[in-house]
Structures are given as C-alpha cells and as structure tokens.
mmCIF file of C-alpha atoms in Angstrom:
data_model
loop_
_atom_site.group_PDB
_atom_site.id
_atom_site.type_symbol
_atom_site.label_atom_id
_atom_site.label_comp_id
_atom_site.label_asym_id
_atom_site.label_seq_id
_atom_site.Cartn_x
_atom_site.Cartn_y
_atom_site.Cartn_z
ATOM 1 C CA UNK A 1 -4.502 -4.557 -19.086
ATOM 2 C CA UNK A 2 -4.813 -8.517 -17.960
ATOM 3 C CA UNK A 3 -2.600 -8.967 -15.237
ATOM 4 C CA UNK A 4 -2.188 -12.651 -15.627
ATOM 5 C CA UNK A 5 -1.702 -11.766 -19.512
ATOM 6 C CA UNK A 6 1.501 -9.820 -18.963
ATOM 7 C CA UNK A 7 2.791 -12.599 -16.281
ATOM 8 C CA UNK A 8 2.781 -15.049 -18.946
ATOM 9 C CA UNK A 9 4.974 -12.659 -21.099
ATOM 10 C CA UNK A 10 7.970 -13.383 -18.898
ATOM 11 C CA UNK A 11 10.119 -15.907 -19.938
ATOM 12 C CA UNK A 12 11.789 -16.779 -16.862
ATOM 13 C CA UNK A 13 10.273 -19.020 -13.622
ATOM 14 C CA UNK A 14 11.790 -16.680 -10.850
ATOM 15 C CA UNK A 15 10.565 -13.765 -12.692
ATOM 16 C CA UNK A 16 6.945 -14.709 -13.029
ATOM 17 C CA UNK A 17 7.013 -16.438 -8.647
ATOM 18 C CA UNK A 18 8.857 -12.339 -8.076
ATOM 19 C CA UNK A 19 5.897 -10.829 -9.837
ATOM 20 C CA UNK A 20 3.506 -12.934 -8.545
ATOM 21 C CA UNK A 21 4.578 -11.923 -5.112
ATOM 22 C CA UNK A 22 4.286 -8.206 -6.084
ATOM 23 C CA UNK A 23 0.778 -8.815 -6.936
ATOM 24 C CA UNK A 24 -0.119 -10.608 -3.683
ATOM 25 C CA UNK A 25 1.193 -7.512 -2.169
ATOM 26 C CA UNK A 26 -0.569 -5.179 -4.082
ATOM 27 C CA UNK A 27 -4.214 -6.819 -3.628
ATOM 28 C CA UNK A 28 -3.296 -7.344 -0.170
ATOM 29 C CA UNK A 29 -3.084 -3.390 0.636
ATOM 30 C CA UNK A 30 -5.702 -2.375 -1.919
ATOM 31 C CA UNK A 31 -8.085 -5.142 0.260
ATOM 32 C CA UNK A 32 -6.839 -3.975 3.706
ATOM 33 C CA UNK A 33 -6.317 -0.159 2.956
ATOM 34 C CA UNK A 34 -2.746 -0.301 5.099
ATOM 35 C CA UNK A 35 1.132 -0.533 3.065
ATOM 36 C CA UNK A 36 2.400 -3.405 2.193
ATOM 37 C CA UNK A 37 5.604 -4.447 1.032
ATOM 38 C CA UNK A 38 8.430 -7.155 -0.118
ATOM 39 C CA UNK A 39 11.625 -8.278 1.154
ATOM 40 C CA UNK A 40 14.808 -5.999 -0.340
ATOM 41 C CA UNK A 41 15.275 -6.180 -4.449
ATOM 42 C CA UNK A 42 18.561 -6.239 -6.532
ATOM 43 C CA UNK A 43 18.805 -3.845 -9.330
ATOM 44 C CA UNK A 44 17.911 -6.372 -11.901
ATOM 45 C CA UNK A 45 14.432 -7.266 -9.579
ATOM 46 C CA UNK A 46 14.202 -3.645 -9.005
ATOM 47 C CA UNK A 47 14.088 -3.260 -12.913
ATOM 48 C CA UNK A 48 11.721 -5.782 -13.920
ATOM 49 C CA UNK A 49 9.401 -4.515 -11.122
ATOM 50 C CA UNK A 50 9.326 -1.124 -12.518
ATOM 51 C CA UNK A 51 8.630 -2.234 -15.803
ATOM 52 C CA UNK A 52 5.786 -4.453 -14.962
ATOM 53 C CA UNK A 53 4.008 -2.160 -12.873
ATOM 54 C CA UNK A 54 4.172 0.520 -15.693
ATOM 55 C CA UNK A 55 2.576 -1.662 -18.083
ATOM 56 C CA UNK A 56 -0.061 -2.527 -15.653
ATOM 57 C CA UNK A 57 -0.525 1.626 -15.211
ATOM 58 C CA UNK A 58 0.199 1.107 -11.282
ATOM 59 C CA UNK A 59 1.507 4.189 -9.540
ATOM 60 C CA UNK A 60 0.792 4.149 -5.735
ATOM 61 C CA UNK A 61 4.040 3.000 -4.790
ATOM 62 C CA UNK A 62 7.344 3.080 -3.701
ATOM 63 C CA UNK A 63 11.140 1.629 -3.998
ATOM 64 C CA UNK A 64 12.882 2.747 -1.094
ATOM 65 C CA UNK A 65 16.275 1.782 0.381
ATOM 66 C CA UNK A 66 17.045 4.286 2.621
ATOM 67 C CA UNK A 67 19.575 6.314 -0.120
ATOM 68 C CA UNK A 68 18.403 7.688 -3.416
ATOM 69 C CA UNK A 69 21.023 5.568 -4.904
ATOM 70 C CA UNK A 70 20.740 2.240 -3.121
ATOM 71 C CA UNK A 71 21.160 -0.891 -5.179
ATOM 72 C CA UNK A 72 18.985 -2.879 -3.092
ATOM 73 C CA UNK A 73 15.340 -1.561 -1.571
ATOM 74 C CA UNK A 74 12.084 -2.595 -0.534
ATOM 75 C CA UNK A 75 8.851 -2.186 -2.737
ATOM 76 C CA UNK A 76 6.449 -0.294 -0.690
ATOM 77 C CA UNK A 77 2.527 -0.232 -1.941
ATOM 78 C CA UNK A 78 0.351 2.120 -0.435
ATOM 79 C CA UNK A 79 -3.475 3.223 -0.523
ATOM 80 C CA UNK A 80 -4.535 6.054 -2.500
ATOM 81 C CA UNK A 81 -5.391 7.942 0.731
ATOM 82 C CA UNK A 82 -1.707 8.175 1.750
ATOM 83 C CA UNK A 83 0.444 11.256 1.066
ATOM 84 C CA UNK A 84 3.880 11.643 0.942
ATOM 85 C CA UNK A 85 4.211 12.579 4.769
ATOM 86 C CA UNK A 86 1.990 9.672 6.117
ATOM 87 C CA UNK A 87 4.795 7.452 4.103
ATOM 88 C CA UNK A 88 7.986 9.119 5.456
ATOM 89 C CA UNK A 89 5.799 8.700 9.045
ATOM 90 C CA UNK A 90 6.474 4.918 8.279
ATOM 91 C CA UNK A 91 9.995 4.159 7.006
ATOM 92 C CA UNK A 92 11.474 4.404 10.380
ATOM 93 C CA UNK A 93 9.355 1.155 11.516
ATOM 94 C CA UNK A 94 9.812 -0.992 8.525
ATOM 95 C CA UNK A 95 13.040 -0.433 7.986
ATOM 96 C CA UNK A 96 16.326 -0.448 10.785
ATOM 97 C CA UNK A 97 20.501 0.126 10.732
ATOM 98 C CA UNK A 98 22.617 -2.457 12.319
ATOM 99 C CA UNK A 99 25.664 -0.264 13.207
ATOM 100 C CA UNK A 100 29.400 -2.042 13.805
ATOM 101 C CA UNK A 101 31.210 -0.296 15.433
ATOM 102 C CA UNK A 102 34.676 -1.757 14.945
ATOM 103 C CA UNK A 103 37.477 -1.714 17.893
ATOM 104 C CA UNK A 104 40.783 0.357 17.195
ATOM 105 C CA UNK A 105 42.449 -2.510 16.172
ATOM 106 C CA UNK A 106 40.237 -3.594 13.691
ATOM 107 C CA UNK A 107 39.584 0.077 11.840
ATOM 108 C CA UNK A 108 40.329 -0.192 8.234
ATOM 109 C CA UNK A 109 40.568 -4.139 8.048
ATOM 110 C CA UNK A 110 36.930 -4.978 7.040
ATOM 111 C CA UNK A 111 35.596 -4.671 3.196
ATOM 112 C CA UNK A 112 32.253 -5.047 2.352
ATOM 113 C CA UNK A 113 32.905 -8.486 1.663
ATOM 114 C CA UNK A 114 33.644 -9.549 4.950
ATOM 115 C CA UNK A 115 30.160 -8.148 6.801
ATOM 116 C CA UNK A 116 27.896 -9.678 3.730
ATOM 117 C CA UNK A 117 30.006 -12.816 4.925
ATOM 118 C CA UNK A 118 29.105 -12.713 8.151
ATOM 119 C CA UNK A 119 25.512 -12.075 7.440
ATOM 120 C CA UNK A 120 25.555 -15.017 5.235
ATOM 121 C CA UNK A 121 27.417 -17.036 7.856
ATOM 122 C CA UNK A 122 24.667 -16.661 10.807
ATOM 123 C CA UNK A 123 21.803 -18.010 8.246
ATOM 124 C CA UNK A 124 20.203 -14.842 7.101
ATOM 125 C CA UNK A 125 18.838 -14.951 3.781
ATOM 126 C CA UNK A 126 20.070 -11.867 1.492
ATOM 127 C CA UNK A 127 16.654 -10.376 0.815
ATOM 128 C CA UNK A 128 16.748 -9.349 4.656
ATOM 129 C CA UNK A 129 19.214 -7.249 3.901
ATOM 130 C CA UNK A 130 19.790 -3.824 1.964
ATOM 131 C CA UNK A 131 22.373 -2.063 1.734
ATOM 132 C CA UNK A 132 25.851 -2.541 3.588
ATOM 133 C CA UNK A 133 27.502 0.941 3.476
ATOM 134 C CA UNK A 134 31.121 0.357 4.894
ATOM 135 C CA UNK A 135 33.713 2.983 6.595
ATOM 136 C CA UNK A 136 37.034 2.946 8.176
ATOM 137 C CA UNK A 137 35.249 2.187 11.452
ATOM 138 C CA UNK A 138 32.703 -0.206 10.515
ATOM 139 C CA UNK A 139 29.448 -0.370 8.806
ATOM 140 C CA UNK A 140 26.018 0.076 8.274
ATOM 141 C CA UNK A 141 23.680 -2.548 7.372
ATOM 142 C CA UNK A 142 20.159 -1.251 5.755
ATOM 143 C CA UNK A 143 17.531 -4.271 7.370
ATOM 144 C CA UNK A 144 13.999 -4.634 7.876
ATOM 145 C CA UNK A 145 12.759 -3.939 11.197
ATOM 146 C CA UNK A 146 11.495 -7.488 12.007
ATOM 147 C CA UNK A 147 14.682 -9.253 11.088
ATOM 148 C CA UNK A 148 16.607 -6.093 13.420
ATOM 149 C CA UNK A 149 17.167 -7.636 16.744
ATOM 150 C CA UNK A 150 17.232 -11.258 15.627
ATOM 151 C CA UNK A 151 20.430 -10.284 13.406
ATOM 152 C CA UNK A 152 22.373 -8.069 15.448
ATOM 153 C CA UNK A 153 22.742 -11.096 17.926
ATOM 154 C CA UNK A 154 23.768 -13.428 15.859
ATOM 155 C CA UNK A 155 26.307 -11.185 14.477
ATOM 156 C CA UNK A 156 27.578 -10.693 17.862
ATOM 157 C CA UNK A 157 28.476 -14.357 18.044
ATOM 158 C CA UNK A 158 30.932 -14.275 14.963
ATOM 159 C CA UNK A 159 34.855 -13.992 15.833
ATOM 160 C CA UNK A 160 35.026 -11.382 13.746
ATOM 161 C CA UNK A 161 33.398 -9.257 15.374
ATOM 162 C CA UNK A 162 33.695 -9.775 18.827
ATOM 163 C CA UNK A 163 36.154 -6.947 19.746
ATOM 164 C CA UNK A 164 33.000 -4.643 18.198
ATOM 165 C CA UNK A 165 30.117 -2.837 19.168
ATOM 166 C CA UNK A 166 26.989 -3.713 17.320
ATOM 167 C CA UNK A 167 23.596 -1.428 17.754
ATOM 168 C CA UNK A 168 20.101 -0.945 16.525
ATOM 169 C CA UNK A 169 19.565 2.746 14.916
ATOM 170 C CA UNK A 170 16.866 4.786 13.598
ATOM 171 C CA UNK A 171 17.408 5.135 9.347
ATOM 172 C CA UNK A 172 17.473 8.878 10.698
ATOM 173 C CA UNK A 173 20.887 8.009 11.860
ATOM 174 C CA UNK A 174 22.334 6.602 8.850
ATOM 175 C CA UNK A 175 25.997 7.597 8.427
ATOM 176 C CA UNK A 176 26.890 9.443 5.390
ATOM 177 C CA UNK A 177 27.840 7.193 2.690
ATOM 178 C CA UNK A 178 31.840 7.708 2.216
ATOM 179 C CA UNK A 179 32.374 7.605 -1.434
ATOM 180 C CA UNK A 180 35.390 6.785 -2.704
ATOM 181 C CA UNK A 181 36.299 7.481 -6.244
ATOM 182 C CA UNK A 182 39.257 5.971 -8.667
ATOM 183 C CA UNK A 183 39.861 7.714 -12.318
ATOM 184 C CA UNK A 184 40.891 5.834 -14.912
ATOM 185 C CA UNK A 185 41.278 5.664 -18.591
ATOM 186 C CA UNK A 186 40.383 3.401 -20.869
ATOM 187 C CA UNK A 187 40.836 3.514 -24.379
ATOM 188 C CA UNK A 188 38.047 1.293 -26.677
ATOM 189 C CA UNK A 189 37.105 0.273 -30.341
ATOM 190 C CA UNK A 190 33.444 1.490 -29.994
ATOM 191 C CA UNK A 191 31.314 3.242 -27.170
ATOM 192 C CA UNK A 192 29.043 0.180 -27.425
ATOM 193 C CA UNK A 193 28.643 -1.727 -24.271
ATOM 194 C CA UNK A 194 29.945 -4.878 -24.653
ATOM 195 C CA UNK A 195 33.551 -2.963 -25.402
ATOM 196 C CA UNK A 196 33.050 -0.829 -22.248
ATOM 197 C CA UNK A 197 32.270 -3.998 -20.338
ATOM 198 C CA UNK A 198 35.063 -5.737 -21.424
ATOM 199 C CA UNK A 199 37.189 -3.175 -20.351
ATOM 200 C CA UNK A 200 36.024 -2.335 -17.190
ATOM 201 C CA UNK A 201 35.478 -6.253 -16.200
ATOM 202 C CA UNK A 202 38.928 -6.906 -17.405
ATOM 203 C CA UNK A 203 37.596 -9.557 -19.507
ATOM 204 C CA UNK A 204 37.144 -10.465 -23.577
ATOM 205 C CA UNK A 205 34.826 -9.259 -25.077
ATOM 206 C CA UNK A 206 32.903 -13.006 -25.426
ATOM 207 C CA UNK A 207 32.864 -13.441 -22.003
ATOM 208 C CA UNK A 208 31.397 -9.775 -21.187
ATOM 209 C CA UNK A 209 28.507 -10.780 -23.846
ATOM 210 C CA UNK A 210 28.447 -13.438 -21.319
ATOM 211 C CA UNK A 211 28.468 -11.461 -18.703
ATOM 212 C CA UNK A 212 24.970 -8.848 -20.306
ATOM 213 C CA UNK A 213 23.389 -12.536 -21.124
ATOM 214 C CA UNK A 214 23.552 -13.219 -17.549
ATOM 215 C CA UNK A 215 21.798 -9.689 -16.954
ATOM 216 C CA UNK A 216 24.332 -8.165 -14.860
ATOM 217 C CA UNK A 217 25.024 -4.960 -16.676
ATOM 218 C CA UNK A 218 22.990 -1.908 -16.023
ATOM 219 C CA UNK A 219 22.878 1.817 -17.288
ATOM 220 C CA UNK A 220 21.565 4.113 -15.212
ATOM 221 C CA UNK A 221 19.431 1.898 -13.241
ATOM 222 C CA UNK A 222 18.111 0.247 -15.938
ATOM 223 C CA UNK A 223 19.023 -3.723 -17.072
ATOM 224 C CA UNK A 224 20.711 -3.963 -20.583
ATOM 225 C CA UNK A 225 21.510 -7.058 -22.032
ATOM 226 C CA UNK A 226 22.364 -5.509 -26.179
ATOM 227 C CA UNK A 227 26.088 -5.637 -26.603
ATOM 228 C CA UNK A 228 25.754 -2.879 -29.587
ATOM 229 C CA UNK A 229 23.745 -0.798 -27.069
ATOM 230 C CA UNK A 230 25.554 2.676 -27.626
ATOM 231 C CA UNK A 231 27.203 4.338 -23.808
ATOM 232 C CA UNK A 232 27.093 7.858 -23.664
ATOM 233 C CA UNK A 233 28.430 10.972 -21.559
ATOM 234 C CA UNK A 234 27.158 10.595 -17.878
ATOM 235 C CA UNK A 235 25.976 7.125 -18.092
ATOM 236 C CA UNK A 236 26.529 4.982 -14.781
ATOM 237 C CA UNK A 237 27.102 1.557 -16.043
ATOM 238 C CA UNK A 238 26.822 -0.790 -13.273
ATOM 239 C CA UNK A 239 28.639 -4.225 -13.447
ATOM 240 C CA UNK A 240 26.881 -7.028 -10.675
ATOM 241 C CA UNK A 241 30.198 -8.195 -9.313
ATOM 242 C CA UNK A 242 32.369 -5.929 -10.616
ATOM 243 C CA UNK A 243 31.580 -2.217 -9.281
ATOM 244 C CA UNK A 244 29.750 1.068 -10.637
ATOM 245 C CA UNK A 245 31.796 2.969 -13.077
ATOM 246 C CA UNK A 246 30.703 6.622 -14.872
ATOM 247 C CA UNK A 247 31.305 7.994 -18.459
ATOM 248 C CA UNK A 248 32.456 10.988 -17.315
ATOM 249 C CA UNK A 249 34.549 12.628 -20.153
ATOM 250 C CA UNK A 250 35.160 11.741 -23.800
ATOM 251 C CA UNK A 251 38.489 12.476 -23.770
ATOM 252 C CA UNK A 252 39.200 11.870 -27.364
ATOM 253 C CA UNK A 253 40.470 9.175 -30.404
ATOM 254 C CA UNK A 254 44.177 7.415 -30.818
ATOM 255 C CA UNK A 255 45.713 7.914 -34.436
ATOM 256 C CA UNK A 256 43.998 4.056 -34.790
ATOM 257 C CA UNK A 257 41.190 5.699 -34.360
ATOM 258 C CA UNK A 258 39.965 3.856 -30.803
ATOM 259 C CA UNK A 259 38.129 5.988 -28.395
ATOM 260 C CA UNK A 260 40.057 7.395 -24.794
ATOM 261 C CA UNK A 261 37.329 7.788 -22.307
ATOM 262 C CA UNK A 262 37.495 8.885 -18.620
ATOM 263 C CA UNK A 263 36.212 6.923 -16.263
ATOM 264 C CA UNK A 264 35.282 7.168 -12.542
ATOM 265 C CA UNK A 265 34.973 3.861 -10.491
ATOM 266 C CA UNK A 266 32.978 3.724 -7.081
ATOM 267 C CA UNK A 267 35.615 1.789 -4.905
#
C-alpha cells in the first residue's frame, strides 16, 4: 500500500505532521537496524497510530507505557531481528520514574492535577511525559530517560514541593497503581453513546455530541466519534477530561421504559 497515499487520506494537519513523524521513525530503524521511537502519545494519537500502521501491514512494533493500561506511551519500532527479550532488555533505558516523595504534612493534599501543574510550570512539554500515577504519599511520573535528570531538578525548585523528596527510579520500581473505584447509577433513554456521555459528563446531550466531535470519547481504547454508536456490557468508555467509567451491569428498565445501568468510575 502507498504510504504517502494513505497520509493524504487524513483530514487533519496535526494528524498527517504525527504520522509523518512515525514514518521518519520507522525508516530510520529499518535503515540503521537499532529501535527507534517517539515522544509519549494520548489515546486519541495512540489510536490513529494503530490504525495507520495496520493499513500499511506494519507489525514490528510496540506501544509501551510502562502499564498495560496506560493512557499515554511511547511508540517503539524495532528490527525484525529483535525478540521479545532483547526489547524488555531496553525499556529500562528509554524510559525512567520521577518518584515524589511527599513530607508528612503534605500526604493526601496533592491530586493529579497539581504534579501535571508543576510539570507544566518548569517548561516541560507534555509529550515528555507519560503517565502520572498519584498516591497518598506522592507520585510517580512515567518519563523518558533523556528528559529524567533535567526534570527532577526543576521540579525541585517549585514551592510545592520543597518539603519533598524527589528521585530517579528504574520502571522496575514502579509503585502499584492504587485504584480507586466509585459506583454509581445512572439511568438513560438509550445505551447509545452520546446518552451515556451526557450522563457521565454531566452535560446535555448537544454539548456531549460536542464533546465525541472534539474526539474525546473512547471505548475500549479505541476513538469514537458516532453518537448512535451502541455501549455494551464491559465497555470502558473513556471521557478526555472527564475520567474512565465501565458498563459493568445492566441493571434493568424504569416503568418509562429508560435503561438503569451500573457504573464504575476510576477516581
């Protein structure tokens, strides 16, 4: 299939510069025989990758963020001589943990919000950063290896953390993710998405068509922009700005006939 061809299929500017990149990277380690690989991806870049290196029939690489279920990773290519254990031989160099460790007095205080503001504060651009898994005690932030040291200092200058202890791991030493989960109900005309949406953005349901038209909305990993696209049983609908939520029980109909689901929401 013509590379170039496909390109031109993409409607958007910062699509076709993202996918441009991708190929750079992927001639560059076919040319030089070594990995090669981009700055970190949101789920919607993560998507559109995956979907344009299908078409071209590309397999030899990989998306990797550390956790099976990070929103954010790297795109790794590789040559056709690697294996899966010359890979894992290599995450630990591109990719690092900035730990914060927070004082006593500060345990509990910080949200996620706060450390992406910090990171933002000091100057570094977002795709240098993964994921930002936060805990009672502090955080860890999922970075590439070069942008490591750099970082950590200039997150040692912030007031905010200046009571806290800030260190360079191995991904080996990632702290288990603590998941928090809230159950609610929500009760809906339709299991189509732009009613779930609505719902779970507390919004109407013309701005959560707004809201898939701005491709923020994902099932399962996937970006899905239909409003009539049908939810079902298990689905993890993720909302850019607004959480990850799961069908996880149709719990039945209202004598209007609207539909009671159960939902659990990642907080």
């Amino acid at each position: 299939m013509n590379k170039e061809q496909v390109l031109k299929e993409y409607k958007k500017q910062e699509d076709r510069i993202l996918l441009s990149q991708v190929l750079d990277k992927l001639e560059m380690s076919k040319k030089k025989e070594k990995l090669e690989y981009t700055d970190f991806l949101d789920m919607y870049q993560i998507s559109i990758v995956k979907n344009f290196l299908t078409r071209l029939e590309i397999s030899n690489y990989v998306l990797y963020g550390i956790n099976e279920d990070s929103e954010r990773k790297i795109l790794i290519f590789y040559p056709e001589k690697y294996n899966e254990q010359m890979l894992e031989k290599n995450y630990n160099k591109i990719l690092k943990i900035i730990r914060i460790n927070l004082s006593k007095e500060d345990e509990g205080k910080f949200t996620h919000r706060n450390y992406l503001g910090g990171i933002v504060k000091v100057g570094m651009n977002r795709e240098k950063v993964g994921d930002i898994l936060v805990g009672e005690n502090g955080a860890d932030i999922i970075v590439k290896s070069e942008t490591a040291e750099i970082l950590a200092k200039e997150l040692e200058t912030l007031t905010r953390f200046q009571n806290s202890q800030i260190v360079i791991e191995d991904i080996s030493n990632l702290r288990k993710k603590e998941i928090k989960i809230e159950k609610i109900d929500i009760i809906v005309p339709s299991l189509r998405l732009d009613n779930i949406v609505s719902d779970l953005a507390k919004t109407s349901r013309s701005k959560a068509v707004q809201i898939l038209n701005q491709e923020r909305v994902f099932i399962n990993g996937q970006n899905e922009t239909k409003p009539a696209k049908n939810v079902k049983l298990g689905d993890i609908i993720t909302i850019r700005g607004k959480g990850r939520f799961v069908i996880k029980e149709i719990k039945g109909t209202t004598r209007s006939g609207r539909t009671i689901l159960v939902i659990e929401k990642f907080i």
